[in-house]
């Protein structure tokens, strides 16, 4: 019926060149209600949402429920944009500011909306709904209460879908590769270890960096498989270096939030390491992730540390570490985020942050590694500040496994 309604509104709008708005509204956290207070209350909650939406929307008959927790709202022939904006703000934001009380339970919900306008965003019912949905997806991704459709949105959704299917292919056809970047001691410049950084060998192009595809892998859960692949690959490369008679360096692998949250992550690590005697595998975890579920992290990381794995906190300084927890985390190093090193010689605040992080780490008996060191000057200052290790283009860019072998060979000859 709502489809028909929209058809009528469009027809009526054409002669006076009027505009029509289509809103798709999702109720956030609705599943939470479903899971915690049960099905019956769930129906009552939806009724209450429907009542509130109808009461605050200027055209009560143009409100319909189109899926479990999704509503469509139409506004025919509005006069100006501020009238529309006011209606949206009231319906999507104000209406949900009062808590819900359903069957004795009190909780709050919020709404999120995507909006498409006739005629600019589509000339027919289907196109308007499709584009309002693209805007809704965007609103959710950006955590905005509402977003207006923009022409690029469908292109972006198509791009994401294409990348997702390419990632499945990449996993199947082993198109991922690991490059290794050395970390060296600030004093004496000896290699302290390597970090493994993933790349995708796109058959249609060159090497694609992780920034482009890790978010998609995380969203789809594929990161679990790819992350496991990376850990296995490192163990295989280390075995290869060992076979060539080289001194096998420790290698750190970046572990995603999604992987660490899995209940069986420690088990995965345990079985990987059980089959690989004499391993030298470490992990890096970003600061923001650790602080998300601190008690859970401590427990898991203790088990992992007991397997002989060293743990570093990556991108340190960009999250919001609680200092009292920092001392309880079973980690062995902090990696100062590249942005501070980059700005260190330009802004005093950055210099203070770098020097404070180094003192803090040493007070907690942790090692400090500076990321993204590009100049001799940065290196000299870090030496003065007694930073333990540096990593960055100044020493070397990330390189393929056989170049690592060559580097290790030269190092052995030089020693
Ligand atoms: P990260 O772990 O903080 O890695 C450091 C990033 O800085 C790498 O980018 C590295 O190539 C780059 N870098 C190193 N030295 C310099 C320098 O001197 N100057 C500049 N401008 N950049 C430098 P990359 O390889 O693009 O990786 C980006 C991020 O992707 C990594 O940040 C890490 O969080 C993530 N990542 C990489 N590999 C994996 C993986 O196997 N699994 C997961 N979950 N994440 C990964
Ligand atoms: Mg890292
Ligand atoms: Mg980092």
Coordinates of C-alpha atoms and ligand atoms in Angstrom, one line a residue:
X1 CA 0.0 0.0 0.0
X2 CA 2.9 2.3 0.8
X3 CA 4.3 1.7 -2.7
X4 CA 0.9 2.7 -4.2
X5 CA 0.8 5.7 -1.9
X6 CA 4.2 6.8 -3.2
X7 CA 3.1 6.3 -6.8
X8 CA 0.1 8.6 -6.1
X9 CA 2.3 11.3 -4.4
X10 CA 4.7 11.3 -7.4
X11 CA 1.9 11.6 -9.9
X12 CA 0.3 14.5 -7.9
X13 CA 3.7 16.2 -7.6
X14 CA 4.5 16.3 -11.3
X15 CA 2.0 19.0 -12.5
X16 CA 3.2 21.6 -9.9
X17 CA 6.9 20.5 -10.0
X18 CA 6.6 19.7 -6.3
X19 CA 9.1 17.5 -4.4
X20 CA 8.5 14.3 -2.4
X21 CA 10.7 12.8 0.3
X22 CA 11.2 9.1 1.0
X23 CA 12.7 8.2 4.4
X24 CA 13.7 4.7 5.4
X25 CA 14.1 4.4 9.1
X26 CA 15.8 1.5 11.0
X27 CA 15.5 1.1 14.7
X28 CA 19.0 0.7 16.2
X29 CA 19.6 -1.9 18.9
X30 CA 16.3 -3.5 18.2
X31 CA 17.8 -7.0 18.2
X32 CA 19.0 -6.3 21.7
X33 CA 15.4 -6.0 22.9
X34 CA 14.6 -9.2 21.1
X35 CA 17.4 -11.0 22.7
X36 CA 17.0 -9.7 26.2
X37 CA 13.4 -9.3 26.9
X38 CA 11.8 -11.8 24.5
X39 CA 9.4 -12.0 21.6
X40 CA 6.2 -10.7 23.1
X41 CA 7.8 -7.5 24.3
X42 CA 9.5 -7.3 21.0
X43 CA 6.0 -6.9 19.3
X44 CA 5.0 -4.3 21.9
X45 CA 8.2 -2.4 21.3
X46 CA 7.6 -2.2 17.5
X47 CA 4.1 -1.0 18.2
X48 CA 5.4 1.7 20.4
X49 CA 8.0 2.7 17.7
X50 CA 5.2 2.8 15.1
X51 CA 3.1 5.0 17.4
X52 CA 5.9 7.5 18.0
X53 CA 6.8 7.7 14.3
X54 CA 3.2 8.3 13.2
X55 CA 2.7 10.9 15.9
X56 CA 5.7 13.0 15.0
X57 CA 5.6 12.7 11.2
X58 CA 3.5 15.4 9.5
X59 CA 1.6 12.9 7.4
X60 CA 0.4 10.1 9.6
X61 CA -1.1 8.0 6.8
X62 CA 2.2 7.9 5.0
X63 CA 4.0 5.8 7.6
X64 CA 4.4 2.1 7.1
X65 CA 6.4 -0.8 8.5
X66 CA 8.2 -2.6 5.7
X67 CA 10.4 -5.1 7.5
X68 CA 11.0 -6.3 11.1
X69 CA 12.6 -3.2 12.4
X70 CA 12.3 -0.9 9.3
X71 CA 9.8 1.8 8.5
X72 CA 9.2 3.9 5.4
X73 CA 7.9 7.5 5.8
X74 CA 6.7 9.6 2.9
X75 CA 6.3 13.4 2.7
X76 CA 4.4 14.7 -0.3
X77 CA 4.7 18.2 -1.6
X78 CA 6.7 19.9 1.1
X79 CA 7.3 23.6 0.6
X80 CA 10.9 24.0 1.5
X81 CA 13.9 22.1 2.9
X82 CA 13.7 23.5 6.4
X83 CA 10.2 22.1 6.7
X84 CA 11.5 18.7 5.7
X85 CA 14.6 19.0 8.0
X86 CA 12.4 19.9 11.0
X87 CA 10.2 16.9 10.3
X88 CA 13.2 14.6 10.1
X89 CA 14.8 15.9 13.2
X90 CA 11.6 15.5 15.2
X91 CA 10.8 12.0 14.0
X92 CA 14.3 10.5 13.9
X93 CA 15.9 12.2 16.8
X94 CA 13.5 13.9 19.3
X95 CA 10.9 11.2 19.3
X96 CA 13.4 8.6 20.5
X97 CA 14.9 10.8 23.3
X98 CA 12.4 9.5 25.8
X99 CA 13.2 6.0 27.1
X100 CA 10.9 3.1 26.3
X101 CA 9.0 1.3 29.0
X102 CA 7.6 -2.0 27.7
X103 CA 6.3 -4.8 29.8
X104 CA 8.0 -3.4 32.9
X105 CA 11.4 -3.1 31.1
X106 CA 12.9 0.4 30.6
X107 CA 15.5 0.9 27.9
X108 CA 16.4 3.4 25.2
X109 CA 16.4 3.0 21.4
X110 CA 17.4 5.2 18.6
X111 CA 16.5 5.5 15.0
X112 CA 18.6 6.0 11.8
X113 CA 17.3 7.2 8.5
X114 CA 18.3 7.4 4.8
X115 CA 16.5 9.9 2.6
X116 CA 15.9 10.1 -1.1
X117 CA 14.1 13.0 -2.8
X118 CA 11.9 13.2 -5.9
X119 CA 12.7 14.3 -8.5
X120 CA 16.5 14.7 -8.1
X121 CA 17.2 11.3 -6.6
X122 CA 14.9 9.2 -8.7
X123 CA 11.7 9.4 -10.9
X124 CA 10.0 6.2 -9.8
X125 CA 9.1 4.3 -6.7
X126 CA 11.8 1.6 -7.0
X127 CA 14.6 4.0 -7.6
X128 CA 13.6 6.2 -4.7
X129 CA 13.5 3.2 -2.3
X130 CA 16.7 1.9 -3.6
X131 CA 18.5 5.2 -3.1
X132 CA 17.0 5.8 0.3
X133 CA 18.4 2.4 1.3
X134 CA 21.9 3.4 0.0
X135 CA 21.7 6.5 2.1
X136 CA 20.6 4.4 5.1
X137 CA 23.6 2.1 4.7
X138 CA 25.8 5.2 4.7
X139 CA 24.1 6.7 7.8
X140 CA 24.8 3.5 9.7
X141 CA 28.4 3.2 8.6
X142 CA 29.0 6.8 9.6
X143 CA 27.0 6.6 12.8
X144 CA 24.9 9.6 11.7
X145 CA 21.2 9.8 12.7
X146 CA 20.3 10.5 9.0
X147 CA 21.9 10.9 5.7
X148 CA 20.6 12.3 2.3
X149 CA 21.2 10.2 -0.8
X150 CA 24.1 11.3 -3.0
X151 CA 24.8 10.0 -6.5
X152 CA 28.2 8.4 -5.6
X153 CA 26.6 6.2 -3.0
X154 CA 25.5 3.4 -5.3
X155 CA 28.9 3.5 -7.0
X156 CA 30.6 3.1 -3.6
X157 CA 28.3 0.2 -2.7
X158 CA 29.0 -1.5 -6.0
X159 CA 32.8 -0.9 -5.4
X160 CA 32.5 -2.5 -1.9
X161 CA 30.6 -5.5 -3.3
X162 CA 33.1 -6.0 -6.1
X163 CA 36.1 -5.8 -3.6
X164 CA 34.4 -8.3 -1.4
X165 CA 34.1 -10.8 -4.2
X166 CA 37.6 -10.2 -5.2
X167 CA 38.8 -10.9 -1.7
X168 CA 37.1 -14.3 -1.8
X169 CA 38.9 -15.0 -5.0
X170 CA 42.2 -13.8 -3.4
X171 CA 41.8 -16.2 -0.6
X172 CA 41.0 -19.1 -2.9
X173 CA 43.8 -18.4 -5.3
X174 CA 46.4 -17.5 -2.8
X175 CA 46.9 -14.0 -4.0
X176 CA 47.9 -12.6 -0.6
X177 CA 51.6 -12.0 0.1
X178 CA 53.5 -10.9 3.1
X179 CA 56.3 -8.3 3.1
X180 CA 58.6 -7.9 6.0
X181 CA 59.9 -4.7 7.6
X182 CA 62.9 -4.9 9.9
X183 CA 63.0 -3.3 13.4
X184 CA 66.5 -2.4 14.5
X185 CA 68.1 -1.5 17.8
X186 CA 68.6 2.2 18.1
X187 CA 72.1 1.7 19.5
X188 CA 74.2 -0.5 17.3
X189 CA 71.7 -0.8 14.5
X190 CA 71.4 -4.6 14.9
X191 CA 68.2 -6.3 13.6
X192 CA 65.8 -7.0 16.5
X193 CA 63.1 -8.6 14.4
X194 CA 60.7 -8.1 11.6
X195 CA 57.0 -7.1 11.2
X196 CA 54.9 -9.0 8.6
X197 CA 52.7 -6.7 6.5
X198 CA 50.1 -8.2 4.2
X199 CA 49.5 -7.1 0.6
X200 CA 47.1 -8.3 -2.1
X201 CA 48.5 -9.2 -5.6
X202 CA 45.6 -7.9 -7.7
X203 CA 45.7 -9.9 -10.9
X204 CA 44.4 -6.8 -12.7
X205 CA 46.9 -4.5 -11.2
X206 CA 49.8 -4.1 -8.8
X207 CA 50.2 -4.7 -5.1
X208 CA 47.3 -3.4 -3.0
X209 CA 48.0 -2.2 0.5
X210 CA 46.1 -3.5 3.6
X211 CA 44.4 -0.2 4.2
X212 CA 42.3 -0.9 1.1
X213 CA 41.0 -4.3 2.0
X214 CA 41.5 -5.1 5.8
X215 CA 38.2 -3.2 6.6
X216 CA 36.3 -5.4 4.2
X217 CA 37.9 -8.5 5.5
X218 CA 36.9 -7.5 9.0
X219 CA 33.3 -6.6 8.0
X220 CA 32.8 -9.9 6.3
X221 CA 34.7 -12.0 8.9
X222 CA 37.1 -13.2 6.2
X223 CA 39.9 -11.7 8.4
X224 CA 39.7 -14.8 10.5
X225 CA 40.9 -17.0 7.6
X226 CA 43.3 -14.4 6.2
X227 CA 44.7 -13.8 9.6
X228 CA 45.3 -17.5 10.2
X229 CA 46.9 -17.7 6.7
X230 CA 49.3 -14.8 7.7
X231 CA 50.4 -16.6 10.9
X232 CA 51.0 -19.9 9.0
X233 CA 52.8 -18.1 6.2
X234 CA 55.2 -16.5 8.7
X235 CA 56.0 -19.9 10.2
X236 CA 56.6 -21.3 6.8
X237 CA 58.9 -18.5 5.8
X238 CA 60.8 -18.8 9.0
X239 CA 61.2 -22.6 8.4
X240 CA 62.6 -21.8 4.9
X241 CA 65.1 -19.3 6.3
X242 CA 66.1 -21.9 8.9
X243 CA 66.6 -24.5 6.1
X244 CA 69.0 -22.1 4.5
X245 CA 71.1 -22.0 7.6
X246 CA 70.2 -18.5 8.6
X247 CA 69.6 -17.1 12.1
X248 CA 65.8 -17.0 12.1
X249 CA 64.6 -13.6 13.4
X250 CA 61.5 -13.1 15.5
X251 CA 58.5 -11.9 13.3
X252 CA 55.5 -10.0 14.6
X253 CA 52.1 -10.4 12.9
X254 CA 49.3 -7.9 13.1
X255 CA 46.2 -9.4 14.7
X256 CA 42.8 -7.8 14.1
X257 CA 40.1 -7.1 16.7
X258 CA 37.9 -9.6 15.0
X259 CA 40.4 -12.4 15.5
X260 CA 41.2 -11.6 19.1
X261 CA 37.5 -11.5 20.0
X262 CA 37.0 -15.1 18.9
X263 CA 36.8 -17.5 21.8
X264 CA 39.1 -20.0 20.1
X265 CA 41.9 -17.6 19.1
X266 CA 44.2 -18.8 21.9
X267 CA 43.5 -22.4 20.8
X268 CA 44.4 -21.5 17.2
X269 CA 47.7 -20.0 18.4
X270 CA 48.4 -23.0 20.6
X271 CA 48.0 -25.5 17.8
X272 CA 49.9 -23.4 15.3
X273 CA 52.9 -23.3 17.7
X274 CA 52.7 -26.9 18.8
X275 CA 53.5 -28.0 15.2
X276 CA 56.4 -25.6 14.9
X277 CA 59.1 -26.2 17.4
X278 CA 61.6 -23.4 18.1
X279 CA 59.2 -20.8 16.8
X280 CA 59.8 -17.0 17.1
X281 CA 56.3 -15.6 16.5
X282 CA 55.0 -12.4 18.0
X283 CA 51.9 -10.4 17.6
X284 CA 50.9 -6.7 17.4
X285 CA 47.5 -5.5 18.6
X286 CA 46.2 -1.9 18.2
X287 CA 45.7 0.1 21.4
X288 CA 42.1 0.9 20.8
X289 CA 41.2 -2.7 20.4
X290 CA 42.8 -3.8 23.7
X291 CA 41.0 -1.1 25.7
X292 CA 37.6 -2.2 24.3
X293 CA 37.4 -5.3 26.5
X294 CA 40.2 -4.9 28.9
X295 CA 39.5 -7.8 31.3
X296 CA 38.9 -10.2 28.4
X297 CA 42.1 -9.0 26.7
X298 CA 44.2 -9.6 29.8
X299 CA 43.1 -13.1 30.2
X300 CA 43.5 -14.1 26.6
X301 CA 46.9 -12.4 26.2
X302 CA 48.2 -14.1 29.3
X303 CA 47.5 -17.4 27.7
X304 CA 49.1 -16.3 24.5
X305 CA 52.2 -14.9 26.3
X306 CA 52.6 -18.3 28.1
X307 CA 53.0 -19.9 24.7
X308 CA 56.2 -17.8 24.2
X309 CA 54.6 -15.2 22.0
X310 CA 55.6 -11.6 22.7
X311 CA 52.9 -9.0 22.4
X312 CA 53.3 -5.4 21.4
X313 CA 50.7 -2.6 21.5
X314 CA 50.5 -1.0 18.1
X315 CA 49.7 2.6 17.2
X316 CA 50.3 3.6 20.8
X317 CA 49.1 7.1 21.7
X318 CA 46.1 7.1 19.3
X319 CA 43.7 5.1 21.6
X320 CA 42.7 5.9 25.1
X321 CA 44.7 3.7 27.3
X322 CA 43.9 3.5 30.9
X323 CA 47.3 3.7 32.6
X324 CA 46.2 1.5 35.5
X325 CA 45.4 -1.3 33.1
X326 CA 48.5 -0.8 31.0
X327 CA 50.6 -2.1 33.9
X328 CA 48.4 -5.3 34.1
X329 CA 48.5 -6.1 30.4
X330 CA 51.0 -8.9 29.6
X331 CA 52.7 -7.0 26.8
X332 CA 56.3 -6.6 26.2
X333 CA 56.5 -3.4 24.0
X334 CA 54.7 -0.2 23.0
X335 CA 55.0 1.0 19.4
X336 CA 54.7 4.7 19.2
X337 CA 52.3 5.7 16.4
X338 CA 53.9 7.0 13.2
X339 CA 51.9 10.3 13.4
X340 CA 53.9 11.4 16.6
X341 CA 57.2 10.5 15.0
X342 CA 56.3 12.3 11.9
X343 CA 55.4 15.5 13.8
X344 CA 58.1 15.2 16.4
X345 CA 60.5 17.7 14.9
X346 CA 57.8 20.1 13.9
X347 CA 55.6 20.4 17.0
X348 CA 56.7 20.5 20.6
X349 CA 53.6 18.6 21.8
X350 CA 54.6 15.7 19.6
X351 CA 58.1 15.7 21.0
X352 CA 56.7 15.7 24.6
X353 CA 54.4 12.8 23.8
X354 CA 57.2 10.8 22.3
X355 CA 59.5 11.4 25.3
X356 CA 56.7 10.7 27.8
X357 CA 55.7 7.5 26.1
X358 CA 59.3 6.3 26.3
X359 CA 59.6 7.2 30.0
X360 CA 56.2 5.6 30.7
X361 CA 57.2 2.4 28.9
X362 CA 60.5 2.2 30.7
X363 CA 58.9 2.8 34.0
X364 CA 56.6 -0.2 33.3
X365 CA 59.6 -2.2 32.1
X366 CA 58.4 -2.3 28.5
X367 CA 60.4 -1.8 25.4
X368 CA 59.6 1.1 23.0
X369 CA 59.6 0.9 19.3
X370 CA 59.2 4.0 17.1
X371 CA 57.2 3.5 13.9
X372 CA 57.7 5.3 10.6
X373 CA 61.2 6.7 11.2
X374 CA 62.2 8.4 7.9
X375 CA 65.1 10.8 8.6
X376 CA 68.5 10.7 10.3
X377 CA 67.4 13.6 12.5
X378 CA 64.4 11.6 13.9
X379 CA 66.7 8.7 14.5
X380 CA 69.2 10.9 16.3
X381 CA 66.6 12.3 18.6
X382 CA 65.1 8.9 19.3
X383 CA 68.6 7.7 20.3
X384 CA 68.9 10.6 22.7
X385 CA 65.5 9.8 24.2
X386 CA 66.7 6.2 24.6
X387 CA 64.0 4.7 22.4
X388 CA 64.9 0.9 22.2
X389 CA 64.1 0.1 18.6
X390 CA 63.2 1.9 15.4
X391 CA 61.3 0.9 12.3
X392 CA 60.7 2.9 9.1
X393 CA 61.8 3.8 5.6
X394 CA 65.1 5.1 7.0
X395 CA 66.1 1.5 7.7
X396 CA 64.1 -0.3 5.1
X397 CA 60.7 -0.5 3.4
X398 CA 58.8 -3.7 3.8
X399 CA 60.3 -6.4 1.5
X400 CA 59.5 -9.8 0.2
X401 CA 60.7 -13.0 2.0
X402 CA 63.6 -13.7 -0.2
X403 CA 65.0 -10.3 0.2
X404 CA 64.9 -10.9 4.0
X405 CA 66.9 -14.0 3.4
X406 CA 69.5 -11.9 1.5
X407 CA 69.6 -9.3 4.3
X408 CA 70.1 -12.0 6.9
X409 CA 72.9 -13.5 4.9
X410 CA 74.7 -10.2 4.6
X411 CA 74.2 -9.5 8.3
X412 CA 75.7 -12.9 9.1
X413 CA 78.7 -12.1 6.9
X414 CA 79.2 -8.7 8.5
X415 CA 79.1 -10.0 12.0
Ligands
LIG1 P1 50.9 -1.0 11.3 O1 50.9 -2.3 11.9 O2 51.0 0.2 12.2 O3 52.1 -1.0 10.2 C1 52.9 0.1 9.9 C2 52.5 0.7 8.6 O4 53.4 1.8 8.3 C3 52.7 -0.2 7.4 O5 51.8 0.1 6.4 C4 54.1 0.2 6.9 O6 54.4 -0.2 5.5 C5 54.1 1.7 7.1 N1 55.4 2.2 7.3 C6 56.5 1.7 7.8 N2 57.5 2.5 7.9 C7 57.1 3.7 7.3 C8 57.7 5.0 7.1 O7 58.9 5.2 7.4 N3 56.9 5.9 6.5 C9 55.7 5.7 6.2 N4 55.0 6.7 5.6 N5 55.0 4.5 6.4 C10 55.7 3.5 7.0 P2 50.9 -0.9 5.6 O8 51.8 -2.1 5.2 O9 50.1 -0.2 4.6 O10 49.9 -1.5 6.8 C11 48.9 -0.7 7.3 C12 48.2 -1.3 8.4 O11 47.5 -2.5 8.0 C13 49.2 -1.9 9.5 O12 49.5 -0.8 10.4 C14 48.3 -2.9 10.2 O13 47.5 -2.3 11.2 C15 47.4 -3.4 9.1 N6 47.9 -4.7 8.6 C16 49.0 -5.0 7.9 N7 49.1 -6.4 7.7 C17 48.1 -6.9 8.4 C18 47.7 -8.3 8.7 O14 48.3 -9.3 8.2 N8 46.6 -8.5 9.5 C19 45.9 -7.4 10.0 N9 44.9 -7.7 10.8 N10 46.3 -6.1 9.8 C20 47.4 -5.9 9.0
LIG2 MG1 51.8 -3.3 13.2
LIG3 MG1 51.4 0.9 13.8

